[in-house]
Structures are given as C-alpha cells and as structure tokens.
Coordinates of N, CA and C in Angstrom, one line a residue:
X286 N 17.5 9.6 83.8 CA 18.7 10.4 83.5 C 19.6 10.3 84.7
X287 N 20.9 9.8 84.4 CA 21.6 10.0 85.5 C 22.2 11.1 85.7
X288 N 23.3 11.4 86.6 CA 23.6 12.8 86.9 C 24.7 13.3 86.3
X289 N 25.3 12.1 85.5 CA 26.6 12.7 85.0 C 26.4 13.3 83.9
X290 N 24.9 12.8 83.0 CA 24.6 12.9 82.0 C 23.9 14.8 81.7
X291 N 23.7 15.1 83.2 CA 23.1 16.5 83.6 C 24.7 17.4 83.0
X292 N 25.1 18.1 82.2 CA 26.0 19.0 82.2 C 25.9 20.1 83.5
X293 N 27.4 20.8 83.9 CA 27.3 21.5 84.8 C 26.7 22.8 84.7
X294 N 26.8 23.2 83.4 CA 25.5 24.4 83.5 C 24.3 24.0 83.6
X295 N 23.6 23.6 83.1 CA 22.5 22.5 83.7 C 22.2 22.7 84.9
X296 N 23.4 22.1 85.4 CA 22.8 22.0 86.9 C 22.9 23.1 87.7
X297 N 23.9 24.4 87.3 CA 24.1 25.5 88.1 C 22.8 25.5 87.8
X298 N 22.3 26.2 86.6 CA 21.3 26.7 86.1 C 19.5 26.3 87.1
X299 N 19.7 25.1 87.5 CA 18.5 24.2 87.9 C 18.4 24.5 89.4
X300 N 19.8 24.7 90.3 CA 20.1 25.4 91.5 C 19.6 26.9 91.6
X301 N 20.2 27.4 90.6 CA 19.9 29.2 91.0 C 18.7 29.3 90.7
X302 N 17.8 28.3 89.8 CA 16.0 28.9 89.8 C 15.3 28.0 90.9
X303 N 15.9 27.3 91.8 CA 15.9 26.3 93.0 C 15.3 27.5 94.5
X304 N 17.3 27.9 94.1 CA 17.6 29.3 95.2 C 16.8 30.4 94.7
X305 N 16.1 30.7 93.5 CA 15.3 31.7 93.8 C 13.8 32.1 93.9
X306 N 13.3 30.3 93.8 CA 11.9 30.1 94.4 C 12.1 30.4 95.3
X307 N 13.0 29.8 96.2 CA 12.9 29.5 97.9 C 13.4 31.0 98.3
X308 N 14.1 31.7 97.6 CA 14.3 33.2 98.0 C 12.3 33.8 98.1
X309 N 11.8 34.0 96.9 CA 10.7 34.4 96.4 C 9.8 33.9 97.9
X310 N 9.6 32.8 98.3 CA 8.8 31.9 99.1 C 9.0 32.4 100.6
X311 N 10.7 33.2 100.6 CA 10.5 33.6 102.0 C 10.2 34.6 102.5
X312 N 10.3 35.7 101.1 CA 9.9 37.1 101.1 C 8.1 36.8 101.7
X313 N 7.5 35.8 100.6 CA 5.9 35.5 100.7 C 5.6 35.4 102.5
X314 N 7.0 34.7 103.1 CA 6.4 34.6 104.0 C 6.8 35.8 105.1
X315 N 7.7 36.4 104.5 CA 7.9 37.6 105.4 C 6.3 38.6 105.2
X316 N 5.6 38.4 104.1 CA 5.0 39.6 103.5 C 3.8 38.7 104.7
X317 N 3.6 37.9 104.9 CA 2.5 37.5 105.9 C 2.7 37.7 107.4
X318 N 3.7 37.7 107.7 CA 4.0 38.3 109.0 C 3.4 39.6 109.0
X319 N 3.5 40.7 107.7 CA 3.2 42.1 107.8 C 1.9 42.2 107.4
X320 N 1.4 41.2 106.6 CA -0.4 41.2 106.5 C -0.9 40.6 108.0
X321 N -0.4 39.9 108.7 CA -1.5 39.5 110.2 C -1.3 40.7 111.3
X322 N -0.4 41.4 111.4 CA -0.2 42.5 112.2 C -1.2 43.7 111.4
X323 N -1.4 43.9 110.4 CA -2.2 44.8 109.5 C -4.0 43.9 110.4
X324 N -3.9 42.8 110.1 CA -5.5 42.1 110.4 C -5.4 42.1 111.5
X325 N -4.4 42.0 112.8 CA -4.6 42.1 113.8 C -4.9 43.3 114.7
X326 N -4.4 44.5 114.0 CA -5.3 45.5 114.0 C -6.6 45.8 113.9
X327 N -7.2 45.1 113.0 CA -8.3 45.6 112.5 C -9.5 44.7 113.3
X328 N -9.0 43.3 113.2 CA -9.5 42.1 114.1 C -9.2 42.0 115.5
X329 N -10.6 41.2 116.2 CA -10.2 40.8 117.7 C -10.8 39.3 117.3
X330 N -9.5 38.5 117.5 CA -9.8 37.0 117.6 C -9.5 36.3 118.6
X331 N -9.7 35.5 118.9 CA -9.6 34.2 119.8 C -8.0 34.0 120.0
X332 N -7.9 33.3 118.5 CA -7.2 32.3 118.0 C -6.0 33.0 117.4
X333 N -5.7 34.3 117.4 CA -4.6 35.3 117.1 C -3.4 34.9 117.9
X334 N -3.3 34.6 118.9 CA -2.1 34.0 119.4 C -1.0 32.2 118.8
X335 N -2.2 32.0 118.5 CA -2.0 30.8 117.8 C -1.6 31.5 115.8
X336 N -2.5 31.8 115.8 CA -2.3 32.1 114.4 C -0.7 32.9 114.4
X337 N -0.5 33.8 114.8 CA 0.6 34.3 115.2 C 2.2 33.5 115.5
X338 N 1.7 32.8 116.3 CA 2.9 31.8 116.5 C 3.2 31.1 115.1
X339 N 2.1 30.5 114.7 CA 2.1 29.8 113.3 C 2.9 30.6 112.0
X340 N 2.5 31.2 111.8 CA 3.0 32.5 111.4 C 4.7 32.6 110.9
X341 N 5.0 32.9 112.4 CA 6.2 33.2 112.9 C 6.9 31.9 112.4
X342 N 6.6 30.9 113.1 CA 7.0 29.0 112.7 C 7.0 29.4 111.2
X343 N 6.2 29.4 110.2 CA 6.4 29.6 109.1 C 7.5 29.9 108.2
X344 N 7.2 31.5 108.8 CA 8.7 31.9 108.6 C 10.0 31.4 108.8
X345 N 9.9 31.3 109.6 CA 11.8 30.7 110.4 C 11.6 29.4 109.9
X346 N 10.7 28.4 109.1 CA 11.3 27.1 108.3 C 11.9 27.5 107.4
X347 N 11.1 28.9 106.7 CA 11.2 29.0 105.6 C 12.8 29.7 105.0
X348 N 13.1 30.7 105.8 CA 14.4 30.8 106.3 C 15.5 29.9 106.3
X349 N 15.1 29.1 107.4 CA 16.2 27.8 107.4 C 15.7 26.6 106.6
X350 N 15.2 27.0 105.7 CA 15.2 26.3 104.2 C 15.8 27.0 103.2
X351 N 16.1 28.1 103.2 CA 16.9 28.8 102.3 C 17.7 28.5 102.6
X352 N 18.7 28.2 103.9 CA 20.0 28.3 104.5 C 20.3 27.0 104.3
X353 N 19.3 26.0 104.4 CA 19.6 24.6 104.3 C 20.1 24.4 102.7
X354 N 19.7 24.8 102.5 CA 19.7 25.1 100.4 C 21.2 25.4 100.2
X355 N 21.6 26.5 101.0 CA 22.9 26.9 100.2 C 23.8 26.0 100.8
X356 N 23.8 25.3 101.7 CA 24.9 24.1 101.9 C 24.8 23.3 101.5

C-alpha cells in the first residue's frame, strides 16, 4: 500500500492511537519510578543504584520518544 493510497483521516487517525500508546507507555514508565522508590523502601539491595539509574534512563527515552513523535 502506498501512501497516497492511505486517506488523510486514515492517517491522522493511525498518528493519534500512535501518540497515545506512547502517551500510555510513559505514564507506565513514570508509574515505575514510583513502584522502585515504594521497593526501595522496603528492600536493601546491592544493585539498587544500578536499578535506579536504569529506571530513570528509561524514563527520559521514553519521554524523548513522545517528543520525538510530535515532530
């Protein structure tokens, strides 16, 4: 299918449930930031600094994946 053949609703249409996985996906990853701080409480690990950074990384692609999206 080429693209011309995509009508422009179509494609708005295919963009905004695009933009609102990747919305959905960064809330997920906001909500993990606030689940490891909850386990970090409760847990003593090693590897919590690492996990934590990771974490964080996560987030902020996931961010500048949404941002990268709307341009």
């Amino acid at each position: 299918m080429t693209p011309d053949a995509i009508s422009p609703a179509i494609a708005l249409f295919i963009k905004t449930l695009v933009l609102l996985g990747l919305a959905l996906y960064t809330i997920f990853a906001f909500v993990m930031i606030r689940q490891e701080k909850l386990m970090a409480s409760v847990l003593e690990e090693r590897f919590e600094p690492v996990l934590k950074m990771l974490i964080y990384v996560h987030f902020i692609l996931s961010a500048g994946l949404i941002v990268f999206a709307f341009v």
